[in-house]
Short mmCIF file of C-alpha atoms and ligand atoms in Angstrom, two decimals:
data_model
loop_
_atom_site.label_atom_id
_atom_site.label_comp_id
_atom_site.label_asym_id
_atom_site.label_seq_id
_atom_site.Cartn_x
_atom_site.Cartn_y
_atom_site.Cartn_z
CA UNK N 1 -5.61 -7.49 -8.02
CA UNK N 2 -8.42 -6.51 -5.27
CA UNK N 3 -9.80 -2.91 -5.58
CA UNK N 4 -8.92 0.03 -3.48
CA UNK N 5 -10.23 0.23 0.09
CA UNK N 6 -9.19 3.89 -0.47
CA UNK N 7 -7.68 6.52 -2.48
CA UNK N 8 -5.32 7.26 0.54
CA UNK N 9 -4.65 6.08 3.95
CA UNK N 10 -3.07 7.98 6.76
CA UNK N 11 -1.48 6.16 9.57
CA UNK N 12 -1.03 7.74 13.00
CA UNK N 13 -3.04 10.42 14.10
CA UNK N 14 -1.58 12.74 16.12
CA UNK N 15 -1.52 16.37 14.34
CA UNK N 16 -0.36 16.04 11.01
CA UNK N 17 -2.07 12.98 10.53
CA UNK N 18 -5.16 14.14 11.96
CA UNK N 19 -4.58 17.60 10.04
CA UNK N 20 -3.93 15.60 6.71
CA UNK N 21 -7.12 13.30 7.35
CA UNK N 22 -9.14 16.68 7.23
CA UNK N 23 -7.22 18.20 4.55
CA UNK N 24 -7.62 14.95 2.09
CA UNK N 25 -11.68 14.92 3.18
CA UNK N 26 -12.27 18.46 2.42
CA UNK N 27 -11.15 18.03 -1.00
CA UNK N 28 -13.64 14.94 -1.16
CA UNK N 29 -10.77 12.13 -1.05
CA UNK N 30 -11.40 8.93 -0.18
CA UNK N 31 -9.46 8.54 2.52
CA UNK N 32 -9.29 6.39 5.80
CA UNK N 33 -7.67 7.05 8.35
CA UNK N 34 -6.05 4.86 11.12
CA UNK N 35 -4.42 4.95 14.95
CA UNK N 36 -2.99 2.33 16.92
CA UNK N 37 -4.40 4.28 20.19
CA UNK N 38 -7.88 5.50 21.22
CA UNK N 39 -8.42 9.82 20.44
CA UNK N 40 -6.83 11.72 23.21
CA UNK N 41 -3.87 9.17 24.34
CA UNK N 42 -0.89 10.14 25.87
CA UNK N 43 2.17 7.64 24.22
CA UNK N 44 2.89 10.22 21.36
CA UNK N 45 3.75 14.13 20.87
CA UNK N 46 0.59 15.67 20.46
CA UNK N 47 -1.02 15.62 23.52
CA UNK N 48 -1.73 18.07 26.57
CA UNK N 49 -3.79 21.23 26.30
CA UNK N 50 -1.38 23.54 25.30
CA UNK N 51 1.59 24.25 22.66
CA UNK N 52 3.45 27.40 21.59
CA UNK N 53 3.04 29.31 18.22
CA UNK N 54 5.57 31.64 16.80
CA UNK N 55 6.89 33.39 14.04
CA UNK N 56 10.56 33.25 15.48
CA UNK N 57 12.62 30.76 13.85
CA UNK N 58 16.37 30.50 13.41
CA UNK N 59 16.28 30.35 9.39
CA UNK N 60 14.45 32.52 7.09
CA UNK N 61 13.80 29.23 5.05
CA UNK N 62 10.62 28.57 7.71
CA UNK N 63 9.07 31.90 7.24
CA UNK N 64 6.47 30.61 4.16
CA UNK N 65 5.50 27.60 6.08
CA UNK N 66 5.23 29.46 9.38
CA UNK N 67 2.60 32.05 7.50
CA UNK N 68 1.11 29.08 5.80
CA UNK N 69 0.70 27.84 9.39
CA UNK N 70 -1.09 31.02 10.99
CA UNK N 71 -3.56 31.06 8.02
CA UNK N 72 -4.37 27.45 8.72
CA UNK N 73 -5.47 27.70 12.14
CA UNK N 74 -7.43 30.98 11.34
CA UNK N 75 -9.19 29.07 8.43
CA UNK N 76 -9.53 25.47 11.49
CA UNK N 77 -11.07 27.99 13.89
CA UNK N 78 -13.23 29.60 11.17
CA UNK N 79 -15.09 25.87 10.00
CA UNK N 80 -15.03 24.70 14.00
CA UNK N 81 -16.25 27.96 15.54
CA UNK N 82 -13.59 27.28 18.71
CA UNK N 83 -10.74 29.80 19.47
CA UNK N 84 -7.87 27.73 18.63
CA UNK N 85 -5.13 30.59 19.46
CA UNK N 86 -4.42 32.67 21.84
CA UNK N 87 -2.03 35.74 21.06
CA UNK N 88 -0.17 36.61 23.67
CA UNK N 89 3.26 37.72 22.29
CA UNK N 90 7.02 36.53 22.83
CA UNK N 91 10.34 36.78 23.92
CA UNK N 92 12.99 34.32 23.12
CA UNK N 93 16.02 35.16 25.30
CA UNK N 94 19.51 33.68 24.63
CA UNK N 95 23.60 34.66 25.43
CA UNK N 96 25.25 35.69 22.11
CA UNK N 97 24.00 36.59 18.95
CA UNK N 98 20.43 36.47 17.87
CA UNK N 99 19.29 33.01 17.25
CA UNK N 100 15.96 33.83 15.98
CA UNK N 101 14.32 36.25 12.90
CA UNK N 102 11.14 36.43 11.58
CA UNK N 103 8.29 38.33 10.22
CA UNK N 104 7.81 41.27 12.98
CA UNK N 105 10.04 40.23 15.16
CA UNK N 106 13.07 42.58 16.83
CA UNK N 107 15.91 41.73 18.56
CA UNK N 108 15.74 43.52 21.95
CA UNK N 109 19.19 44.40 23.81
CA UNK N 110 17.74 46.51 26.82
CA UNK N 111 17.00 44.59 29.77
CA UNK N 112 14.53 47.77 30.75
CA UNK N 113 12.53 47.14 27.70
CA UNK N 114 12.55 43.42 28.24
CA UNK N 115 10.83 44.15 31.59
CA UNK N 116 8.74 46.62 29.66
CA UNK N 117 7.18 43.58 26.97
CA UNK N 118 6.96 41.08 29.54
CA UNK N 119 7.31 42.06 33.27
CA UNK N 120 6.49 38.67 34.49
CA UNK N 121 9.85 37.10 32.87
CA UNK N 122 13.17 37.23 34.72
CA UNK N 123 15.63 37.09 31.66
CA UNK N 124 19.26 36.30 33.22
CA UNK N 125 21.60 38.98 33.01
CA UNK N 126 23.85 39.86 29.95
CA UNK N 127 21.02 37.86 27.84
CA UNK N 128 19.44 39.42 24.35
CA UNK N 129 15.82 38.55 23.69
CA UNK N 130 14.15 38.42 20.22
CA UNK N 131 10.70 39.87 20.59
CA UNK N 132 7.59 37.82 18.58
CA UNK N 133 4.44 40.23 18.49
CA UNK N 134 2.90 37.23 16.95
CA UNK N 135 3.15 34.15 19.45
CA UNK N 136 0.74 32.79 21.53
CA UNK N 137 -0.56 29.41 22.91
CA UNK N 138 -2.39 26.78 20.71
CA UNK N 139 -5.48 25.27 22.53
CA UNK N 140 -4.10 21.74 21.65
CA UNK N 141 -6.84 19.58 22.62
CA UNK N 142 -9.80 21.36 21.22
CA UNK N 143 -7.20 21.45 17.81
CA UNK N 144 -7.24 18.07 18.10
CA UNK N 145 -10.61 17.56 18.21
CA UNK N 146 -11.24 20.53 15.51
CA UNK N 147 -9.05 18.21 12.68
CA UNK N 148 -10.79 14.60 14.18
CA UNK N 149 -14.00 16.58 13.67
CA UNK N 150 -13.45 18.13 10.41
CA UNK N 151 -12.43 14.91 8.95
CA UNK N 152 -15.58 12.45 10.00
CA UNK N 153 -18.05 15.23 9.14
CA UNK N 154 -16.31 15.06 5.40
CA UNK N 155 -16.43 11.23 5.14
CA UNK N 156 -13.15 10.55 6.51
CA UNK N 157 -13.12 6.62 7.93
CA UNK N 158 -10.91 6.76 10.86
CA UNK N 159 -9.82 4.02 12.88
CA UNK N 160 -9.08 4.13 16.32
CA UNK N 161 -7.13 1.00 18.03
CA UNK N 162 -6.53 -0.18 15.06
CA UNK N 163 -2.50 -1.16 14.43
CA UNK N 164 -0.81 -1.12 11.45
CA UNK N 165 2.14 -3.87 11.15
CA UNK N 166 3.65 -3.25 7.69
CA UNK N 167 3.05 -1.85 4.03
CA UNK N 168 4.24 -2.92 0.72
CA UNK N 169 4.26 -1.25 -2.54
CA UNK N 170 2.59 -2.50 -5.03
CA UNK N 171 2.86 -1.33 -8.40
CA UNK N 172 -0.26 0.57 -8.44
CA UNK N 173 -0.17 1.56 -4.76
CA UNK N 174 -0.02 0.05 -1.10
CA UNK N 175 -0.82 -2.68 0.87
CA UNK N 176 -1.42 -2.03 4.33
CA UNK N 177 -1.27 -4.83 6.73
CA UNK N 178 -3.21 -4.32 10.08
CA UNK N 179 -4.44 -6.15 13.12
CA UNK N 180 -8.36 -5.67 11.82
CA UNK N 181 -7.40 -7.49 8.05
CA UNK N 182 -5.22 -6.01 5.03
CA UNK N 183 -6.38 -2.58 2.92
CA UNK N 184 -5.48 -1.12 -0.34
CA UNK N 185 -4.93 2.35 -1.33
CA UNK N 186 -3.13 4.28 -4.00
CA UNK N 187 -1.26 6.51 -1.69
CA UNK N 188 -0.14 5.82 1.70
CA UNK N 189 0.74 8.87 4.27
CA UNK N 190 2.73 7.78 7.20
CA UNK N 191 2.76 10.42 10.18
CA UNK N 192 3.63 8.18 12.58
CA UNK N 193 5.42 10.17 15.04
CA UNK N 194 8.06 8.48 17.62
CA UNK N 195 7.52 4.69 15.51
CA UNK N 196 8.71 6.54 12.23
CA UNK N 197 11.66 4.44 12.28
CA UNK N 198 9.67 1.12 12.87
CA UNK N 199 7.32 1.77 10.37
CA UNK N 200 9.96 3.37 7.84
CA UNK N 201 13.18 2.05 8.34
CA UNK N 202 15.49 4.20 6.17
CA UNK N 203 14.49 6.98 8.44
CA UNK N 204 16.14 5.23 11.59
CA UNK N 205 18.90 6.27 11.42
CA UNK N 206 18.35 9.66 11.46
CA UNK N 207 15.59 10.01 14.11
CA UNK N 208 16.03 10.05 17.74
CA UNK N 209 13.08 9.74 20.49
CA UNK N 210 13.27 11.82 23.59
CA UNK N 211 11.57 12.09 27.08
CA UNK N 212 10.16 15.29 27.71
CA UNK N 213 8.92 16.47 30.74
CA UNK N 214 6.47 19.41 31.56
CA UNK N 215 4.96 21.11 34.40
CA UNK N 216 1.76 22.99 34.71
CA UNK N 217 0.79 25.44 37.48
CA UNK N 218 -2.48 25.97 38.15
CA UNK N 219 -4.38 28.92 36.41
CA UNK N 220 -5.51 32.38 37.76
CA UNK N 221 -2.38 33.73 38.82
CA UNK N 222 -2.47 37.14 37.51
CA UNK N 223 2.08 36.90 36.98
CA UNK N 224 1.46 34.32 34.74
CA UNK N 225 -0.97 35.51 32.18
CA UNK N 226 -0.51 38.55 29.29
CA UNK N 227 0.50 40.83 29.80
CA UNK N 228 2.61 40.30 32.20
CA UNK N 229 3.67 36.62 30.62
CA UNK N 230 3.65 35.83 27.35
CA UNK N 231 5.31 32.45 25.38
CA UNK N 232 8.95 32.77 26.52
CA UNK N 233 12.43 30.73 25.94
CA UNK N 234 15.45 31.24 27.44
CA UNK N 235 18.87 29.33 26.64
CA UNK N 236 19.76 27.10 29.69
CA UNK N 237 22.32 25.30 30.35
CA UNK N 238 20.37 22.41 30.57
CA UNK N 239 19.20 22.84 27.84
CA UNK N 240 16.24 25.02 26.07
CA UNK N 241 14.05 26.14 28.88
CA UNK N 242 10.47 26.86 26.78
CA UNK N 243 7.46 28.46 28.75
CA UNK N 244 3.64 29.03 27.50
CA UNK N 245 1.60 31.65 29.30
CA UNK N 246 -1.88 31.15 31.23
CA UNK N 247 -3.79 32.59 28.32
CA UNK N 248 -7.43 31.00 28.73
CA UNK N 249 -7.35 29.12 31.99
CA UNK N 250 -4.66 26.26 31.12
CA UNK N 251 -2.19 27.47 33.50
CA UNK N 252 1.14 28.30 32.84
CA UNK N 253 3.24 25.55 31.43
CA UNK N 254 7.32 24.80 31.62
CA UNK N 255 9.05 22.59 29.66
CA UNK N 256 13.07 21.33 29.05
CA UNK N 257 13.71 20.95 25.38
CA UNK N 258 16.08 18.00 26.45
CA UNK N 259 15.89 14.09 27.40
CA UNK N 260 16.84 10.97 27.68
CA UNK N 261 16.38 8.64 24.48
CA UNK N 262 13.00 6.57 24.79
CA UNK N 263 11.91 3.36 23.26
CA UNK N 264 8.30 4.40 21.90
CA UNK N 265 7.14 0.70 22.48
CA UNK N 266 7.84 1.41 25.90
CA UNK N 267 5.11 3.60 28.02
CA UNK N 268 6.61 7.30 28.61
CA UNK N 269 7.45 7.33 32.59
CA UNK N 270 5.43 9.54 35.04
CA UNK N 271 8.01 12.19 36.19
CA UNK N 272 9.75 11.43 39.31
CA UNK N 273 9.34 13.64 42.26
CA UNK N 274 13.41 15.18 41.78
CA UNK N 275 12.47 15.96 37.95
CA UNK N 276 9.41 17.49 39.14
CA UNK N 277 10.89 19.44 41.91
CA UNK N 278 13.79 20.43 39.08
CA UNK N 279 10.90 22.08 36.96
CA UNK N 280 9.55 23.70 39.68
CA UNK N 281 12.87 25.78 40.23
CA UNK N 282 13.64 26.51 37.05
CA UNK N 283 9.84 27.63 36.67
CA UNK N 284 10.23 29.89 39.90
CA UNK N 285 13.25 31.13 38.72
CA UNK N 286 12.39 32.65 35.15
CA UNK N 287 8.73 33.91 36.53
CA UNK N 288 9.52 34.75 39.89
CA UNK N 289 6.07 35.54 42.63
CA UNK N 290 4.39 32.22 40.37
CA UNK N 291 3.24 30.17 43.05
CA UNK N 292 4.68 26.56 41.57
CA UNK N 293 3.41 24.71 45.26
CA UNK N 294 0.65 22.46 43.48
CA UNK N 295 1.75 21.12 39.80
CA UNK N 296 0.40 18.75 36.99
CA UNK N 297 2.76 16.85 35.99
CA UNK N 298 3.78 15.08 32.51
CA UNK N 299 5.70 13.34 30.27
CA UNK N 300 5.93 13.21 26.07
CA UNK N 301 8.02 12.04 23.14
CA UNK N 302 10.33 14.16 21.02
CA UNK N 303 11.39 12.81 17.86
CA UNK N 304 14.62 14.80 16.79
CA UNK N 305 16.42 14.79 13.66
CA UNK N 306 19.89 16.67 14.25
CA UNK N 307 19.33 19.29 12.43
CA UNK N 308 15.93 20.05 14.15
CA UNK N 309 14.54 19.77 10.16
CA UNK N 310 11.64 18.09 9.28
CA UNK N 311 11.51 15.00 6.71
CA UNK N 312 8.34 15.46 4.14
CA UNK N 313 7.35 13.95 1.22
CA UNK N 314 7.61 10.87 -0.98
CA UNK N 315 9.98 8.01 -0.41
CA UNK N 316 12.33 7.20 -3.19
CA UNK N 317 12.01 3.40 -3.72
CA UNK N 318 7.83 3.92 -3.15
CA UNK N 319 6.72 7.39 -4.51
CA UNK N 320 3.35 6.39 -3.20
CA UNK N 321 4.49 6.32 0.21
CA UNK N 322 4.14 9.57 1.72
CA UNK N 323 6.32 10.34 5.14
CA UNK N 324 6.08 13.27 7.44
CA UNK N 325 8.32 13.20 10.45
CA UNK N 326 7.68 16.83 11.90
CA UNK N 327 8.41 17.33 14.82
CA UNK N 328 12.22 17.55 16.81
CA UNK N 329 9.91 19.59 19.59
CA UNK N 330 8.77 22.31 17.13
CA UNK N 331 5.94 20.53 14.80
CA UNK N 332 2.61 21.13 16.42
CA UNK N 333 2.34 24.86 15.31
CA UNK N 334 3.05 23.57 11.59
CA UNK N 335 0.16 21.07 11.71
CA UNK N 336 -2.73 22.73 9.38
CA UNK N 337 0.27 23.92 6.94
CA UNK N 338 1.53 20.17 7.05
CA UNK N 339 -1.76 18.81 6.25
CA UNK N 340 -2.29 20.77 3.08
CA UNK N 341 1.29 19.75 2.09
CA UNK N 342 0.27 15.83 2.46
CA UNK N 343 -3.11 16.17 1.08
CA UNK N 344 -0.99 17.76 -1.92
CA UNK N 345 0.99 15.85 -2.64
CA UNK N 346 -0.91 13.08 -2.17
CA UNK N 347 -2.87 14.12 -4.77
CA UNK N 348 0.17 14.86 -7.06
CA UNK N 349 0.33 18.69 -6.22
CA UNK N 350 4.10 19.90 -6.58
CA UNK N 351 5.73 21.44 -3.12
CA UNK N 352 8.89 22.57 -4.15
CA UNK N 353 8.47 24.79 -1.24
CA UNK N 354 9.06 22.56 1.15
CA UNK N 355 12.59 21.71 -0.54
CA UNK N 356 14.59 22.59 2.51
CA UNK N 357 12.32 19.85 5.11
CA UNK N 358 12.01 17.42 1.92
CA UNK N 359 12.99 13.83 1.78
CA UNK N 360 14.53 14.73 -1.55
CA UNK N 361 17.19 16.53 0.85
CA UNK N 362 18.12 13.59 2.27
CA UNK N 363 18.74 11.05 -0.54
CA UNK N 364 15.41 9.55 1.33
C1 LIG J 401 6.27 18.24 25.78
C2 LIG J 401 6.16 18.72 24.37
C3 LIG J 401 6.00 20.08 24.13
C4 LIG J 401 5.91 20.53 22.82
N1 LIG J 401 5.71 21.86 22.61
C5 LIG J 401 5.53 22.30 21.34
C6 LIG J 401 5.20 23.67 21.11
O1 LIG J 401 5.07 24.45 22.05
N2 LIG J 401 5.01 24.07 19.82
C7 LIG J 401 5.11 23.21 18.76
O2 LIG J 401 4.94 23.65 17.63
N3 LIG J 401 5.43 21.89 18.95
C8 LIG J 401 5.63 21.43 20.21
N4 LIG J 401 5.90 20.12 20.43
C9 LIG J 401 6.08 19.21 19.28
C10 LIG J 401 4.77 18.69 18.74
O3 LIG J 401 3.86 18.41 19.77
C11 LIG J 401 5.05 17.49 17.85
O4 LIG J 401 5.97 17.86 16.86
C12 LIG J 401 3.80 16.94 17.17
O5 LIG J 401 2.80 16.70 18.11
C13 LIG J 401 4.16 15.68 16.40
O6 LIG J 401 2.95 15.15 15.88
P1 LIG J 401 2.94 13.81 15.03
O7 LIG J 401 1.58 13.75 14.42
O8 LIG J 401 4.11 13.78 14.12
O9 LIG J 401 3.22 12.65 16.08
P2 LIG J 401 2.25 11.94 17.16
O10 LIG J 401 1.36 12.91 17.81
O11 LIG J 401 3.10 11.12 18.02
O12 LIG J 401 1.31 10.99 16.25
C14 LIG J 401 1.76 9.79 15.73
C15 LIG J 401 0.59 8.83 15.80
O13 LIG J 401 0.93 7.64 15.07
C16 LIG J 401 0.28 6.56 15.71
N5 LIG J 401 0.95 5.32 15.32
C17 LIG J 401 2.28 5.04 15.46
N6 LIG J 401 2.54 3.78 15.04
C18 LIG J 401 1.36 3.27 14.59
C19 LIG J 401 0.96 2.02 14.03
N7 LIG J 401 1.85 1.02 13.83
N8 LIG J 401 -0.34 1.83 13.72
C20 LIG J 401 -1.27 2.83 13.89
N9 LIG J 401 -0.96 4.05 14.42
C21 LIG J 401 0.33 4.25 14.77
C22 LIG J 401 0.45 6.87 17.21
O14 LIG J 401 -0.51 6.19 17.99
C23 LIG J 401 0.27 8.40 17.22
O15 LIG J 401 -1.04 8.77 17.56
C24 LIG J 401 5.99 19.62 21.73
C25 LIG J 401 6.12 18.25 21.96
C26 LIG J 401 6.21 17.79 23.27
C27 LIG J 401 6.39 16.34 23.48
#
C-alpha cells in the first residue's frame, strides 16, 4: 500500500476548514489542505467582510462552545496582530417569550430602556429584546486570511483550485481522489459547506441549501455605528431579520435569515433589483434616518439542518472520516472553537462536549 501523502487532509476551506488547517499545523500535523475555489471566492458561506458574534443562543447547551469561541478569536488576533472583533453589544428582539439566554445577557421588557441600549434600533411595538453586552461584528475577511495565514506559516500544504471527486476508506485511512492525482492520509476532515451532501451522502438528507441575500450601506453614518447601533435581530414575519453595525468602516449590513433552496453546483444569483429594494425597506424600517439610497449588494449559501444543530465528528462506517457541517446561518462565530474540535479529534482527542452537535446524535 503507497505511503501517506499526509497525516490529515481537510477538504473545503471556508472557516472551519481553514480554522482546522491552522489548528492541525500548530500542533505540527502533517496536514494538507485543499479547495475547489481560489482564497476569497464567493460560491460558499464564508465570505463578505462582516459576520455577527454573540453570546445569545436559544439553548444553554451552546454556552461552552460559544466561550470556547470568544477565546479563540482573542488567541487568532493575538498570533496575527489584526483586530478580528469588534464589540459593539446586542439586542435580539422577538414577540413572546424570550428566545435567547446566555452568559450576561438580560431579557429587557421596557421599550424606554431598549431605546436607552441602542437608540438607533426601532424595535416594533409589544416586542421583548434580550440584551448581549458581549456581541459584536467579526472582521470576516481579515479572519479569513488570519487562519489561511496561520496555517502556511506552520507548514500547512493548501491547495487552491484543486477539486476533490470522492474518498474511500481504506483500512488504515483515506483515499482521496482529486482532479490534480489521488492522496493518502490517515484522517480525512470534510468541511465542505453547501456540497456536504455530495461529498457525504448520508448527510443529504438532512441538509438543506439556502439563498441568502444581504445588503450593505455605505459606512460613516453616525445612526449606524455604536452606540447608537449595535448587532441586532428582530423576529419578522418573513422571517429572521439579522443586522450587524458599522463598527470599523464596513457599513452597516442587513440580512433575511430565509431563502429559496439552491443547488450549490449552480452559481448563487446576483440579487434582483425587487429583493434589493425589499432589503432596503426592511433596513429603513428597523434603523430609521440610515440613508439606504446607495447599497452593495449580495448573495450566499445557508446550509440548514432543521434543528439549526450542527453535525461534528466521525462517521460511523469510516471513523477516519471526519465531518463538520456548521453552519444553518449561525457557524462563522464558532469557527476557531470548531477548529480545535477537528484538529482533536483528528488526532484522537475525546469531545464529549460536543455531544449535543455530534454525529453520534444522529445515528450518523
Ligand atoms: C449571508 C450570510 C450571513 C451569515 N451571517 C453569520 C453571522 O452573522 N454569524 C455567524 O456566526 N454565521 C453567519 N453565517 C454562517 C456562516 O457564514 C457559515 O456557517 C460558515 O461560513 C460556514 O463555513 P463552512 O466552512 O462550513 O462552509 P464554506 O465557507 O462554504 O466552505 C466550504 C468550502 O468547501 C469547498 N469545497 C466544497 N466541495 C469541494 C470539493 N469537492 N473539493 C474541494 N473543495 C470543496 C468550497 O469551495 C468551500 O470553500 C452567515 C452566512 C451567510 C451566508
Amino acid at each position: 500500500m503507497r505511503s501517506f501523502d499526509a497525516e490529515v487532509i481537510v477538504l473545503g476551506l471556508g472557516v472551519h476548514g481553514s480554522a482546522a488547517a491552522a489548528a492541525l499545523a500548530r500542533r505540527g500535523i502533517d496536514v494538507i489542505a485543499i479547495d475547489r475555489f481560489a482564497p476569497g471566492h464567493r460560491r460558499g458561506s464564508s465570505h463578505g467582510r462582516t459576520r455577527m458574534i454573540r453570546r445569545a443562543y436559544p439553548d444553554p447547551v451552546w454556552n461552552d462552545l460559544v466561550l470556547r469561541a470568544f477565546d479563540g478569536w482573542r488567541a487568532l488576533e493575538e498570533e496575527s496582530g489584526a483586530q478580528l472583533v469588534h464589540r459593539t453589544g446586542g439586542l435580539y428582539a422577538h414577540r413572546g417569550e424570550a428566545q435567547l439566554q446566555g452568559p450576561g445577557c438580560v431579557v429587557v421588557e421596557d421599550p424606554a430602556e431598549m431605546a436607552d441600549l441602542m437608540p438607533g434600533l426601532a424595535v416594533p411595538d409589544g416586542y421583548r429584546a434580550v440584551h448581549d453586552p458581549s456581541a459584536g461584528v467579526i472582521e470576516a475577511e481579515q479572519a479569513m486570511a488570519a487562519f489561511h495565514g496561520v496555517a502556511a506559516e506552520r507548514g500547512a500544504d493548501v491547495r487552491w483550485n484543486t477539486v476533490v471527486d470522492g474518498w474511500d476508506s481504506t483500512g488504515d485511512g483515506v483515499s482521496v481522489r482529486t482532479d490534480a492525482g489521488d492522496l493518502r492520509a490517515r484522517r480525512l476532515i470534510v468541511a465542505g459547506g453547501s456540497w456536504m451532501g455530495g461529498l457525504v451522502p448520508e448527510l443529504a438528507p438532512l441538509l438543506e441549501v439556502w439563498r441568502i441575500l444581504t445588503l450593505t450601506v455605505p459606512a460613516d453614518q453616525p445612526i449606524g455605528e455604536p452606540p447608537n447601533l449595535g448587532a441586532f435581530s428582530v423576529d419578522h414575519p418573513d422571517g429572521l431579520v439579522f443586522g450587524v453595525p458599522d463598527a470599523a468602516g464596513n457599513g452597516v449590513k442587513l440580512g433575511i435569515d430565509a431563502g429559496p433552496l439552491w443547488d450549490p453546483e449552480t452559481p448563487v444569483e446576483a440579487q434582483t433589483d425587487a429583493e434589493t429594494a425589499r432589503l432596503q425597506e426592511l433596513l429603513g424600517g428597523f434603523v430609521p434616518g440610515l440613508d439606504t439610497t446607495s447599497v452593495e449588494s449580495a448573495a450566499c449559501l445557508y446550509t440548514m439542518t432543521a434543528d439549526r444543530r450542527f453535525i461534528i465528528g466521525p462517521l460511523r462506517r469510516a471513523p477516519q472520516v471526519i465531518v463538520a457541517s456548521a453552519c444553518s446561518g449561525h457557524g462563522f462565530k464558532f469557527g476557531p472553537a470548531i477548529g480545535e474540535a477537528l484538529a482533536d479529534i483528528a488526532t484522537g482527542v475525546m469531545r464529549d462536549d460536543l455531544a449535543f452537535i455530534s454525529t453520534t446524535r444522529r445515528e450518523l
